[in-house]
Amino acid sequence: MEGICGRKGDRMSKKWYRVPKLKAIFIVALAVVFTNAVVSYSNTVKLIYNQQWVTSSYEVVTQLRIIQSTLKDTETAQRNYLITADADDLQTYLVAYQKTNNNIQIISKLTTDKHQKRQWIYLLEPKINNRLNILQEEISLRQNQGFEAVRQQILSDKDKQISKEIQQLIHDSLEVEQNLLKQGMQQSQASSQKAIVTFFIAAIVDLVLVALLYDLLWRYIRQLQQTELALRQSENRLRAIIDAEPECIKLIARDGTLLEINAYGLAMMEVESADVLIGKPIDAVIVPEYRAAFADLHKGICQGNKGTLEFEIVGFKGTRRYMETYAVPLCNESDGTFIHLALMRDITQQKQAEQKIREQGLLLDVSTEGIVVRNIHNQILFWNQGAERLYGWKAEEVVGKNVSQLLDKDSPQLEDAYLRVMNTGEWRGELHQLTREGKVIIVESRWILIRDDNGQPKSILSVNTEITQQKQLEAQLLRSQRLESIGTLAGGIVHDLNNILSPILMSVQMLQKKLPDSQSQQILQTLENNVRRGANLLKQVLSFARGIESKRTIVQIQPLMAEIEQIITQTFPKSIICQVDIPKNLWYVRGDTTQLHQVLINLVVNARDAMPNGGILRIAAENLVIGENSAQINIDAKVGSYIAIVVTDTGMGMSSEVQQRIFEPFFTTKEVGKGTGLGLSTTLGIIKNHGGFVNVYSQVGRGTQFTVYLPASTSKSAHLQSQELESVTGDG
């Protein structure tokens, strides 16, 4: 930043290089004008001196002529008085006498500082005084002795000689002074001409210099005016731009006081004039808890660093605003220090929006539904806690990933859903999706298209609700209804077939009595066996369709499962490992032991057939209480106590299509001759006849699990009856 300040200073020096040049020209012009003034002054002084000298000489000549005239008037008046003795003539004499004395004093003063003139004045003045004294003596003599006494003196040569000397001296002085006056006038005229010529030359030179200087100054002034105008226009444009800026712009001094602020800043501070703020500490409007942070920021800016800060201010009308400032140092041209230039943006709405988003995010996280926001490229943008619970992935694990590759692998509805939401803005439907554990779940999905401010597709909001259990219940209901229909149909068929087989069996028995030979007996025995086998088959179908009413007793599950374990150990291939988990505190079941034995046999045989290459067969049981929420796991489930018997294999598993049909009569996946398709249908009939239900979970290649739920009998009477049964059995 210091380098920048230096470069700016160089540019300013280059910009104002004309100033020294103008100063030099101005000094030269002043020197020339001063020289011309000195020359003109010298010539003027000389001219004035010559003029004064001429004037003085002219005055001397004038006074000499006056003296000459007054002296003559004095002599004439004195002669008239001597002749007439008239008082008027005497008065005229006295006046002339006084004038002569005054003129002598005047000319004496005029020649005081003029040595050459003073010499002949020294000669003239005594002679005139002597002549005046003679005239005064003659008047005194006339007054005392009469005219005759004075006449002789008047006619004497002495009197005439003095007059001639005075007149000659005055004449010579006038001639000399007139010559000097002429010379002085000539010199004065020459000096005047020289002064005039010099004055005109100097005036012309001065005018040229003044014109040149004026032209330069005018150009400089015009340039300054243009520069000032450009600066003013630039300042006005900059001020207009700054005032039009929809953000607060401040210039802060090093001491923390405000130097400048734009119109938007005044509006944010809730004042009408900048005078209210200029010169005041800027942190006065900052909320106290942010002042220390702002002071640190200001200190760093004044050291030449940049910085940003978010803080809160309180306007003069009490309005609180969140501000974000971007501060940069501004170099001060005068001393190279830095002041604080701040660009402040009102982020109150942003903060409120962030708070609202956080609140909405909390609401979304509280929701039990999985809410996912993706962009138009299927990248996940938002993943709420409901989605975390539904799918098993945390938000930080999936944001930015492709939602289709993560959840909707090989789903045929995705393309249709995407096109529908892009065209109509909304889509609803069901999707089969995968969880983190690889489990397939069914969700009811609602898609909403979100557009930006320009109306262009921006993202897709999807709300997913798991309906796997609901779909399973619906499937169970449909299967139950289908099986009920099949059972009704099968019951009618069994009734008709029994009506057909009964006469046949009776006829066979009659023929056995009438045809005693061995060959006939053998044929009839074969026929009877087949009829009875058909009757047993019909009995199984009837057991599935309507259930077989039998005597119910209190049944212990532990001995029954132990017997099944023994059968598995003795008859199943050694490649199948049997694991039995039977707790000792199992509750009792009220039911038919033979039928329950048949259920378990059917399940373990199916498990064996599903593991031709061997595997693990696990049988477990537990006490279970089903509440209102858990009762939704099966359409036939009811609230109460149950014993859950679980038969699990690690065989080939079943597809979802096969699982939908396994309880149908005569449905089998085994080869022809290896199964009738009545085992599971009979099992289901027996379980339902006991008031229970069954759940199936299977994955292809990962095995199958059957869970049989049988209502438990936990009453004290059932326990006593069970003890009696055990004692009877023991006695037998």
XYZ file of C-alpha atoms in Angstrom:
732
model
C 0.000 0.000 0.000
C 2.938 2.370 0.675
C 4.195 1.766 -2.881
C 0.779 2.678 -4.194
C 0.839 5.916 -2.226
C 4.305 6.707 -3.636
C 3.191 6.112 -7.211
C 0.163 8.311 -6.662
C 2.477 11.078 -5.380
C 4.656 10.801 -8.496
C 1.611 11.104 -10.721
C 0.490 14.197 -8.832
C 3.988 15.755 -9.200
C 3.930 15.145 -12.943
C 0.446 16.495 -13.174
C 1.443 19.796 -11.572
C 4.839 20.288 -13.285
C 3.539 23.520 -14.854
C 3.493 25.300 -11.493
C 7.334 25.729 -11.178
C 7.487 26.822 -14.820
C 4.828 29.453 -14.245
C 6.631 30.579 -11.108
C 9.885 31.053 -13.052
C 8.148 33.018 -15.790
C 6.365 35.103 -13.193
C 9.680 35.865 -11.393
C 11.380 36.858 -14.687
C 8.421 39.095 -15.525
C 8.566 40.675 -12.099
C 12.345 41.221 -12.483
C 11.852 42.890 -15.855
C 9.013 45.025 -14.543
C 11.074 45.938 -11.492
C 14.052 46.854 -13.685
C 11.849 48.967 -15.887
C 10.384 50.571 -12.810
C 13.875 51.337 -11.433
C 14.962 52.841 -14.753
C 11.756 54.831 -15.025
C 12.138 55.947 -11.425
C 15.736 57.032 -12.052
C 14.742 58.957 -15.144
C 11.827 60.476 -13.315
C 14.030 61.497 -10.405
C 16.487 63.095 -12.813
C 13.656 64.765 -14.633
C 12.211 66.040 -11.391
C 15.640 67.208 -10.277
C 16.207 69.072 -13.557
C 12.739 70.488 -13.350
C 13.350 71.629 -9.808
C 16.688 73.069 -10.816
C 15.114 74.908 -13.752
C 12.311 76.077 -11.515
C 14.797 77.254 -8.903
C 16.857 79.026 -11.534
C 13.757 80.553 -12.992
C 12.696 81.747 -9.555
C 16.150 83.230 -8.983
C 15.953 85.066 -12.308
C 12.490 86.245 -11.451
C 13.546 87.441 -8.016
C 16.560 89.240 -9.488
C 14.313 91.035 -11.916
C 11.902 91.812 -9.122
C 14.766 93.107 -6.982
C 15.954 95.144 -9.909
C 12.449 96.508 -10.400
C 11.696 97.119 -6.694
C 15.091 98.727 -6.180
C 14.365 101.037 -9.077
C 10.906 101.734 -7.659
C 12.486 102.441 -4.288
C 14.976 104.893 -5.807
C 12.201 106.556 -7.836
C 9.965 106.935 -4.795
C 12.892 108.247 -2.744
C 13.707 110.833 -5.419
C 10.109 111.944 -5.589
C 9.968 112.355 -1.861
C 13.244 114.252 -1.819
C 11.832 116.612 -4.429
C 8.256 116.949 -3.195
C 8.522 115.922 0.444
C 5.094 114.384 -0.077
C 3.995 111.860 2.532
C 2.489 109.592 -0.123
C 5.777 109.387 -1.897
C 7.416 108.590 1.401
C 4.890 105.838 1.969
C 5.533 104.537 -1.546
C 9.221 104.546 -0.782
C 8.750 102.673 2.435
C 6.648 99.991 0.699
C 9.204 99.609 -2.072
C 11.963 99.559 0.508
C 10.231 96.753 2.389
C 9.630 94.766 -0.804
C 13.280 95.102 -1.710
C 14.334 93.732 1.667
C 11.810 90.870 1.359
C 13.022 89.992 -2.126
C 16.610 90.012 -0.937
C 15.635 87.547 1.842
C 13.731 85.380 -0.647
C 16.593 85.161 -3.089
C 18.955 84.515 -0.217
C 16.800 81.511 0.788
C 16.604 80.326 -2.827
C 20.369 80.237 -3.099
C 21.060 78.802 0.342
C 22.017 75.297 -0.963
C 23.507 76.583 -4.222
C 27.149 77.461 -3.647
C 27.838 79.082 -7.019
C 24.804 81.330 -6.828
C 25.508 82.058 -3.225
C 28.795 83.736 -4.163
C 27.273 86.491 -6.243
C 24.439 86.843 -3.779
C 27.085 87.532 -1.174
C 28.320 90.322 -3.479
C 24.892 91.652 -4.393
C 23.279 91.646 -0.999
C 25.741 94.070 0.714
C 25.649 96.429 -2.201
C 21.848 96.550 -2.182
C 21.797 96.988 1.590
C 24.395 99.748 1.254
C 22.324 101.405 -1.458
C 19.208 101.225 0.692
C 21.082 102.686 3.606
C 22.241 105.584 1.398
C 18.675 106.177 0.331
C 17.582 106.142 3.947
C 20.351 108.632 4.877
C 19.282 110.928 2.097
C 15.686 110.876 3.343
C 16.860 111.609 6.848
C 19.017 114.407 5.510
C 16.080 115.830 3.557
C 13.923 115.768 6.567
C 16.514 117.418 8.771
C 18.375 119.863 6.453
C 16.175 120.279 3.451
C 16.421 119.613 -0.214
C 19.574 121.569 -0.880
C 21.511 119.594 1.593
C 20.634 116.378 0.011
C 20.852 117.483 -3.606
C 24.637 117.672 -3.496
C 24.836 114.139 -2.270
C 22.468 112.927 -4.945
C 24.574 114.484 -7.633
C 27.786 113.011 -6.245
C 29.601 110.301 -8.224
C 29.593 107.950 -5.321
C 25.876 107.528 -5.420
C 25.849 106.919 -9.107
C 28.715 104.453 -8.911
C 26.913 102.283 -6.381
C 23.786 102.176 -8.533
C 25.824 101.234 -11.564
C 27.594 98.439 -9.690
C 24.287 97.064 -8.439
C 22.727 97.183 -11.879
C 25.823 95.677 -13.449
C 25.947 92.917 -10.872
C 22.245 92.171 -11.352
C 22.690 92.235 -15.098
C 25.620 89.847 -14.950
C 23.770 87.574 -12.550
C 20.728 87.575 -14.793
C 22.815 86.767 -17.814
C 24.590 83.919 -16.042
C 21.372 82.618 -14.527
C 19.538 82.817 -17.821
C 22.311 80.839 -19.491
C 22.108 78.280 -16.737
C 18.330 78.275 -17.041
C 18.597 77.695 -20.756
C 21.044 74.841 -20.242
C 18.864 73.385 -17.520
C 15.792 73.598 -19.708
C 17.670 71.867 -22.505
C 18.863 69.145 -20.122
C 15.374 68.835 -18.685
C 13.910 68.538 -22.155
C 16.482 65.881 -23.070
C 15.816 64.016 -19.831
C 12.110 64.266 -20.470
C 12.469 62.836 -23.938
C 14.753 60.088 -22.633
C 12.327 59.343 -19.827
C 9.428 59.276 -22.243
C 11.262 56.952 -24.627
C 12.409 54.759 -21.765
C 8.914 54.773 -20.320
C 7.358 53.762 -23.622
C 9.950 51.038 -24.192
C 9.469 49.750 -20.652
C 5.723 50.036 -21.023
C 5.823 48.046 -24.241
C 8.089 45.442 -22.654
C 5.868 45.350 -19.579
C 2.758 45.079 -21.696
C 4.306 42.227 -23.676
C 5.350 40.494 -20.481
C 2.000 41.187 -18.855
C 0.234 39.913 -21.971
C 2.426 36.791 -22.008
C 1.969 36.285 -18.293
C -1.731 36.978 -18.591
C -1.990 34.454 -21.410
C -0.138 31.858 -19.377
C -2.093 32.674 -16.267
C -5.354 32.633 -18.213
C -4.520 29.300 -19.711
C -3.497 28.000 -16.310
C -6.626 29.432 -14.734
C -8.765 27.934 -17.490
C -7.009 24.640 -17.010
C -7.555 24.925 -13.277
C -11.174 25.802 -13.906
C -11.551 22.868 -16.281
C -9.749 20.641 -13.788
C -11.909 21.982 -10.986
C -15.014 21.504 -13.135
C -13.906 17.996 -14.067
C -13.152 17.273 -10.431
C -16.499 18.731 -9.399
C -18.289 16.722 -12.087
C -16.301 13.638 -11.139
C -17.089 14.293 -7.484
C -20.764 14.797 -8.297
C -20.846 11.632 -10.407
C -18.982 9.749 -7.717
C -21.314 11.154 -5.082
C -24.335 10.215 -7.227
C -22.932 6.733 -7.759
C -22.147 6.363 -4.073
C -25.557 7.698 -3.053
C -27.230 5.383 -5.570
C -25.347 2.412 -4.153
C -27.867 0.282 -2.205
C -25.271 -0.292 0.494
C -23.793 1.885 3.214
C -20.416 3.432 2.345
C -18.436 5.081 5.135
C -15.061 6.783 5.409
C -13.694 6.531 8.938
C -10.750 8.494 10.344
C -7.920 6.885 12.253
C -9.400 8.098 15.542
C -12.651 6.270 14.781
C -14.719 9.325 13.841
C -16.873 9.466 10.727
C -15.575 11.474 7.747
C -18.074 10.656 4.988
C -21.260 8.611 4.553
C -23.594 8.090 1.591
C -27.371 8.557 1.392
C -28.163 4.875 1.935
C -26.029 4.940 5.076
C -28.011 7.924 6.372
C -31.226 5.987 5.789
C -29.854 3.007 7.702
C -28.714 5.266 10.543
C -32.197 6.850 10.482
C -30.959 10.442 10.169
C -31.696 13.056 7.503
C -28.415 14.956 7.467
C -24.816 13.803 7.547
C -23.971 16.687 9.890
C -25.470 14.661 12.718
C -22.865 11.926 12.192
C -19.778 13.630 10.732
C -17.058 13.949 13.355
C -18.815 11.597 15.790
C -17.401 8.178 16.881
C -18.638 5.508 14.503
C -19.016 2.872 17.212
C -21.733 4.894 18.944
C -24.424 3.062 16.938
C -22.819 -0.381 17.284
C -24.356 -2.763 19.815
C -21.946 -2.936 22.822
C -21.116 -6.628 22.476
C -19.716 -6.023 18.965
C -17.652 -2.882 19.711
C -14.472 -4.709 20.712
C -14.493 -6.768 17.503
C -15.098 -3.622 15.439
C -12.232 -1.829 17.221
C -9.876 -4.708 16.355
C -11.045 -4.573 12.732
C -10.512 -0.788 12.587
C -7.029 -1.134 14.063
C -6.088 -3.705 11.418
C -7.464 -1.538 8.607
C -5.428 1.477 9.766
C -2.346 -0.763 9.589
C -3.011 -1.519 5.912
C -4.917 -4.804 6.205
C -8.320 -5.805 4.831
C -11.102 -7.428 6.838
C -14.765 -8.350 7.177
C -17.086 -8.434 10.164
C -20.713 -9.069 10.987
C -22.202 -6.944 13.742
C -25.418 -5.318 14.875
C -26.299 -1.606 14.995
C -29.117 0.422 16.513
C -30.427 3.356 14.449
C -31.330 6.734 15.926
C -34.981 5.641 15.910
C -34.210 2.361 17.681
C -34.255 -0.010 14.694
C -31.792 -2.902 15.053
C -30.014 -4.132 11.954
C -27.453 -6.833 11.260
C -24.604 -5.473 9.157
C -21.823 -7.120 7.189
C -18.855 -4.823 6.513
C -16.081 -5.262 3.960
C -13.323 -2.877 5.026
C -10.234 -1.820 3.059
C -7.440 0.663 3.867
C -7.441 3.947 1.927
C -4.100 5.724 1.550
C -3.961 9.319 2.771
C -1.981 11.312 0.165
C -0.766 13.915 2.647
C 1.110 11.681 5.098
C 0.943 8.153 3.662
C -1.165 6.797 6.522
C -4.329 4.736 6.074
C -7.931 5.512 6.838
C -10.882 3.122 6.989
C -13.119 2.704 3.915
C -16.088 0.500 4.830
C -18.715 -1.018 2.546
C -21.573 -2.142 4.798
C -24.471 -4.341 3.707
C -27.729 -4.817 5.576
C -28.078 -8.573 6.168
C -31.029 -8.364 8.560
C -33.362 -10.147 6.145
C -30.653 -12.697 5.422
C -30.234 -13.350 9.142
C -33.994 -13.600 9.563
C -34.163 -15.920 6.558
C -31.364 -18.043 8.017
C -33.218 -18.174 11.324
C -36.405 -19.096 9.488
C -34.527 -21.737 7.537
C -33.118 -23.136 10.778
C -36.604 -23.224 12.271
C -37.982 -24.834 9.135
C -35.058 -27.253 9.193
C -35.967 -28.197 12.763
C -39.568 -28.685 11.690
C -38.423 -30.805 8.776
C -36.185 -32.816 11.073
C -39.075 -33.358 13.498
C -41.152 -34.761 10.638
C -41.240 -38.559 10.522
C -41.346 -38.512 6.726
C -38.211 -38.583 4.628
C -37.781 -35.159 2.985
C -35.176 -34.915 0.238
C -34.293 -31.953 -1.982
C -32.371 -32.639 -5.176
C -31.256 -30.391 -8.013
C -32.288 -31.015 -11.599
C -29.195 -33.218 -11.998
C -30.452 -35.502 -9.183
C -27.722 -34.396 -6.751
C -28.938 -34.366 -3.144
C -29.075 -30.872 -1.611
C -31.056 -31.506 1.581
C -31.644 -34.644 3.666
C -33.694 -34.379 6.852
C -33.526 -36.578 9.942
C -36.665 -38.387 8.810
C -34.737 -39.484 5.719
C -31.850 -40.544 7.967
C -34.215 -42.728 9.993
C -35.929 -44.081 6.870
C -32.870 -44.932 4.777
C -30.081 -45.202 7.366
C -27.640 -42.686 5.780
C -26.564 -39.515 7.583
C -27.017 -36.203 5.771
C -23.261 -35.568 5.488
C -22.862 -38.977 3.798
C -25.334 -38.359 0.977
C -25.329 -34.612 0.217
C -23.947 -34.131 -3.290
C -24.534 -37.740 -4.353
C -26.927 -38.928 -7.050
C -30.204 -39.830 -5.393
C -31.226 -42.239 -8.174
C -28.031 -44.272 -7.853
C -28.334 -44.234 -4.082
C -32.003 -45.134 -3.570
C -33.818 -45.840 -6.833
C -31.690 -48.419 -8.597
C -33.470 -50.007 -11.573
C -36.797 -48.374 -10.735
C -38.941 -48.248 -13.912
C -41.036 -45.344 -12.590
C -38.207 -42.819 -12.252
C -38.175 -41.612 -15.853
C -41.953 -41.198 -15.906
C -41.881 -39.397 -12.539
C -39.103 -37.043 -13.684
C -40.893 -36.158 -16.938
C -44.195 -35.683 -15.124
C -42.764 -33.336 -12.481
C -40.931 -31.303 -15.128
C -44.080 -30.924 -17.231
C -46.726 -30.454 -14.540
C -44.665 -29.424 -11.512
C -45.900 -32.340 -9.377
C -45.896 -36.136 -9.243
C -47.309 -38.697 -6.814
C -46.680 -42.397 -6.817
C -45.085 -45.426 -5.179
C -41.397 -46.296 -5.426
C -39.376 -49.337 -4.407
C -36.165 -48.041 -2.804
C -33.125 -49.433 -1.049
C -31.948 -48.651 2.481
C -28.343 -48.541 3.604
C -28.591 -52.228 4.644
C -29.841 -53.177 1.179
C -33.404 -53.704 2.356
C -36.117 -52.978 -0.210
C -38.826 -50.667 1.102
C -41.920 -49.250 -0.510
C -42.501 -45.491 -0.169
C -45.322 -43.235 -1.168
C -43.477 -40.353 -2.809
C -44.686 -36.820 -3.559
C -42.517 -34.679 -5.829
C -42.824 -30.894 -6.182
C -40.811 -28.847 -8.694
C -39.158 -25.706 -7.287
C -38.341 -22.885 -9.728
C -35.951 -19.943 -9.424
C -36.828 -16.244 -9.749
C -36.734 -16.528 -13.550
C -39.178 -19.434 -13.584
C -36.515 -21.983 -14.521
C -36.500 -25.421 -12.824
C -34.135 -25.292 -9.882
C -34.721 -28.319 -7.674
C -37.180 -31.059 -6.750
C -38.630 -31.516 -3.274
C -39.690 -35.064 -2.509
C -41.565 -36.231 0.585
C -41.367 -39.999 1.092
C -43.558 -42.010 3.463
C -42.757 -45.669 4.018
C -45.747 -47.872 3.245
C -43.930 -51.225 3.216
C -45.882 -52.535 6.171
C -49.110 -51.137 4.765
C -48.420 -52.855 1.458
C -47.638 -56.083 3.256
C -50.918 -55.870 5.153
C -52.742 -55.161 1.900
C -51.036 -58.143 0.311
C -51.945 -60.284 3.289
C -55.546 -59.120 3.053
C -55.675 -59.910 -0.647
C -54.012 -63.252 -0.061
C -56.384 -63.992 2.796
C -59.349 -63.075 0.635
C -57.991 -65.167 -2.230
C -57.301 -68.097 0.044
C -60.756 -67.755 1.560
C -62.254 -67.889 -1.924
C -60.058 -70.844 -2.807
C -61.000 -72.503 0.491
C -64.700 -72.052 -0.222
C -64.216 -73.500 -3.693
C -62.065 -76.320 -2.363
C -64.620 -77.142 0.333
C -67.319 -77.581 -2.303
C -65.037 -79.712 -4.486
C -64.047 -81.892 -1.505
C -67.709 -82.415 -0.625
C -68.508 -83.502 -4.187
C -65.439 -85.726 -4.427
C -66.277 -87.358 -1.092
C -69.730 -88.108 -2.474
C -68.016 -89.743 -5.458
C -65.385 -91.688 -3.474
C -67.809 -93.039 -0.848
C -69.768 -95.322 -3.271
C -66.490 -96.430 -4.823
C -65.053 -97.382 -1.443
C -68.285 -99.187 -0.477
C -68.299 -101.038 -3.786
C -64.651 -102.083 -3.310
C -65.447 -103.441 0.155
C -68.430 -105.392 -1.223
C -66.349 -106.831 -4.063
C -63.672 -107.902 -1.606
C -66.270 -110.079 0.101
C -67.644 -111.535 -3.137
C -64.293 -112.125 -4.910
C -62.101 -114.070 -2.510
C -59.430 -115.095 -5.039
C -56.001 -113.590 -4.482
C -55.740 -111.843 -7.797
C -59.050 -110.041 -7.299
C -58.197 -109.272 -3.711
C -54.887 -107.750 -4.816
C -56.561 -105.573 -7.434
C -59.312 -104.533 -5.053
C -56.756 -103.775 -2.300
C -54.877 -101.543 -4.689
C -58.113 -99.833 -5.627
C -59.039 -99.396 -1.949
C -55.630 -97.932 -1.104
C -55.892 -95.410 -3.904
C -59.431 -94.451 -2.871
C -58.307 -93.976 0.736
C -55.241 -91.959 -0.440
C -57.607 -89.746 -2.404
C -59.812 -89.397 0.652
C -56.781 -88.375 2.758
C -55.813 -85.827 0.115
C -59.337 -84.447 0.193
C -59.132 -84.392 3.977
C -56.007 -82.164 3.744
C -57.747 -79.823 1.351
C -60.731 -79.717 3.678
C -58.384 -78.998 6.598
C -56.975 -75.991 4.649
C -60.390 -74.790 3.546
C -62.429 -75.040 6.706
C -60.100 -76.191 9.357
C -60.407 -79.449 11.186
C -62.176 -79.350 14.458
C -60.230 -81.361 16.982
C -59.942 -81.626 20.683
C -57.819 -78.769 22.066
C -55.540 -79.270 25.015
C -52.774 -77.326 26.726
C -49.649 -77.910 24.651
C -46.055 -77.412 25.726
C -43.867 -76.215 22.876
C -40.520 -77.401 24.311
C -41.189 -81.158 23.964
C -42.718 -80.629 20.543
C -39.651 -78.745 19.294
C -37.345 -81.319 20.884
C -39.104 -84.052 18.935
C -38.731 -82.053 15.703
C -35.025 -81.584 16.459
C -34.660 -85.369 16.878
C -36.384 -86.026 13.542
C -34.091 -83.493 11.819
C -31.008 -85.062 13.352
C -32.022 -88.599 12.352
C -33.461 -88.016 8.883
C -32.021 -84.788 7.363
C -28.725 -84.768 5.431
C -25.624 -84.224 7.492
C -24.836 -81.126 5.375
C -27.680 -79.332 7.148
C -26.725 -78.011 10.573
C -29.645 -77.660 12.952
C -29.595 -74.996 15.680
C -32.412 -74.999 18.239
C -32.951 -72.226 20.764
C -35.728 -73.164 23.223
C -36.046 -71.110 26.412
C -37.339 -72.962 29.493
C -39.935 -70.373 30.483
C -42.043 -70.568 27.327
C -45.726 -70.070 27.770
C -48.297 -72.717 26.864
C -50.496 -73.005 23.813
C -54.034 -74.315 23.676
C -54.239 -76.466 20.564
C -53.937 -79.793 18.787
C -50.504 -81.372 19.286
C -50.713 -83.447 16.094
C -51.630 -80.464 13.945
C -48.905 -78.290 15.476
C -46.467 -81.157 14.884
C -47.573 -81.197 11.261
C -46.991 -77.408 10.979
C -43.426 -77.701 12.222
C -42.721 -80.733 10.040
C -43.961 -78.884 6.932
C -41.774 -75.843 7.717
C -38.544 -77.777 8.394
C -39.097 -80.043 5.348
C -39.492 -76.938 3.122
C -36.336 -75.520 4.706
C -34.506 -78.781 3.946
C -35.665 -78.749 0.334
C -34.490 -75.096 -0.001
C -30.927 -76.169 0.972
C -30.001 -78.985 -1.418
C -26.321 -78.259 -0.895
C -26.602 -77.921 2.857
C -26.788 -74.955 5.169
C -27.990 -73.881 8.586
C -31.486 -74.579 9.849
C -32.321 -72.612 12.940
C -35.411 -73.090 15.113
C -36.142 -70.641 17.919
C -39.049 -69.669 20.119
C -39.815 -66.802 22.465
C -42.599 -65.270 24.493
C -43.990 -62.154 22.872
C -46.620 -59.597 23.782
C -48.135 -57.751 20.832
C -49.412 -54.272 21.577
C -51.604 -51.988 19.515
C -48.675 -50.666 17.437
C -47.168 -54.114 16.875
C -50.551 -55.535 15.907
C -50.160 -53.824 12.535
C -47.488 -56.275 11.409
C -50.184 -58.674 10.142
C -53.801 -58.302 9.251
C -54.678 -61.294 11.450
C -52.668 -60.067 14.420
C -54.482 -59.084 17.597
C -53.366 -57.544 20.828
C -52.265 -60.176 23.312
C -49.634 -62.725 24.359
C -48.063 -65.014 21.771
C -45.424 -67.619 21.364
C -43.336 -66.844 18.292
C -41.743 -69.883 16.611
C -39.093 -68.909 14.056
C -37.793 -71.312 11.409
C -34.879 -69.883 9.417
C -32.840 -71.406 6.619
C -29.913 -70.220 4.551
C -31.270 -71.645 1.323
C -32.017 -70.251 -2.102
C -34.776 -67.894 -0.914
C -37.879 -66.753 -2.788
C -38.740 -63.869 -5.047
C -41.533 -61.475 -4.136
C -43.785 -63.027 -6.799
C -43.335 -66.496 -5.315
C -43.962 -65.174 -1.810
C -47.339 -63.882 -2.965
C -48.480 -67.439 -3.904
C -46.795 -69.865 -1.485
C -49.956 -70.397 0.592
C -52.130 -71.157 -2.401
C -53.255 -74.847 -2.637
C -51.405 -76.926 -5.238
C -48.845 -74.108 -5.865
C -45.312 -75.442 -5.754
C -41.903 -74.592 -7.108
C -40.679 -78.173 -6.800
C -40.312 -80.597 -9.659
C -43.249 -82.690 -10.755
C -43.818 -85.598 -8.352
C -41.820 -84.002 -5.491
C -44.570 -81.880 -3.977
C -48.334 -81.476 -3.969
C -48.429 -77.772 -3.120
C -50.615 -78.427 -0.073
C -47.993 -78.280 2.704
C -47.934 -74.518 3.316
C -51.637 -74.087 2.572
C -52.420 -76.770 5.184
C -49.937 -75.130 7.583
C -51.649 -71.758 7.161
C -55.056 -73.360 7.722
C -53.890 -75.001 10.956
C -52.266 -71.780 12.267
C -55.342 -69.685 11.501
C -57.531 -72.395 13.063
C -55.488 -71.954 16.250
C -56.067 -68.172 16.160
C -52.552 -67.370 15.049
C -50.854 -65.940 11.988
C -47.607 -66.288 10.084
C -45.069 -63.853 8.604
C -42.602 -64.650 5.848
C -39.383 -62.826 4.989
C -37.195 -64.083 2.176
C -34.459 -62.824 -0.155
C -33.247 -64.642 -3.203
C -29.903 -66.241 -2.454
C -29.997 -65.311 1.237
C -32.590 -67.683 2.687
C -36.074 -67.629 4.169
C -37.565 -67.023 7.587
C -41.029 -68.208 8.686
C -42.366 -66.781 11.965
C -45.417 -68.541 13.403
C -47.374 -66.611 16.036
C -49.596 -68.794 18.282
C -51.804 -67.289 21.022
C -50.319 -68.148 24.419
C -52.323 -69.400 27.380
C -50.753 -67.939 30.534
C -53.629 -68.420 33.011
C -53.216 -70.395 36.236
C -55.860 -72.948 35.208
C -53.968 -73.673 32.034
C -50.847 -74.232 34.063
C -52.613 -76.655 36.395
C -54.120 -78.484 33.463
C -50.679 -78.771 31.952
C -49.357 -80.287 35.174
C -52.196 -82.807 35.209
C -51.438 -83.641 31.601
C -47.780 -84.160 32.443
C -48.689 -86.432 35.384
C -51.063 -88.519 33.280
C -48.495 -88.866 30.584
C -45.924 -89.854 33.136
C -48.206 -92.526 34.614
C -48.945 -93.988 31.211
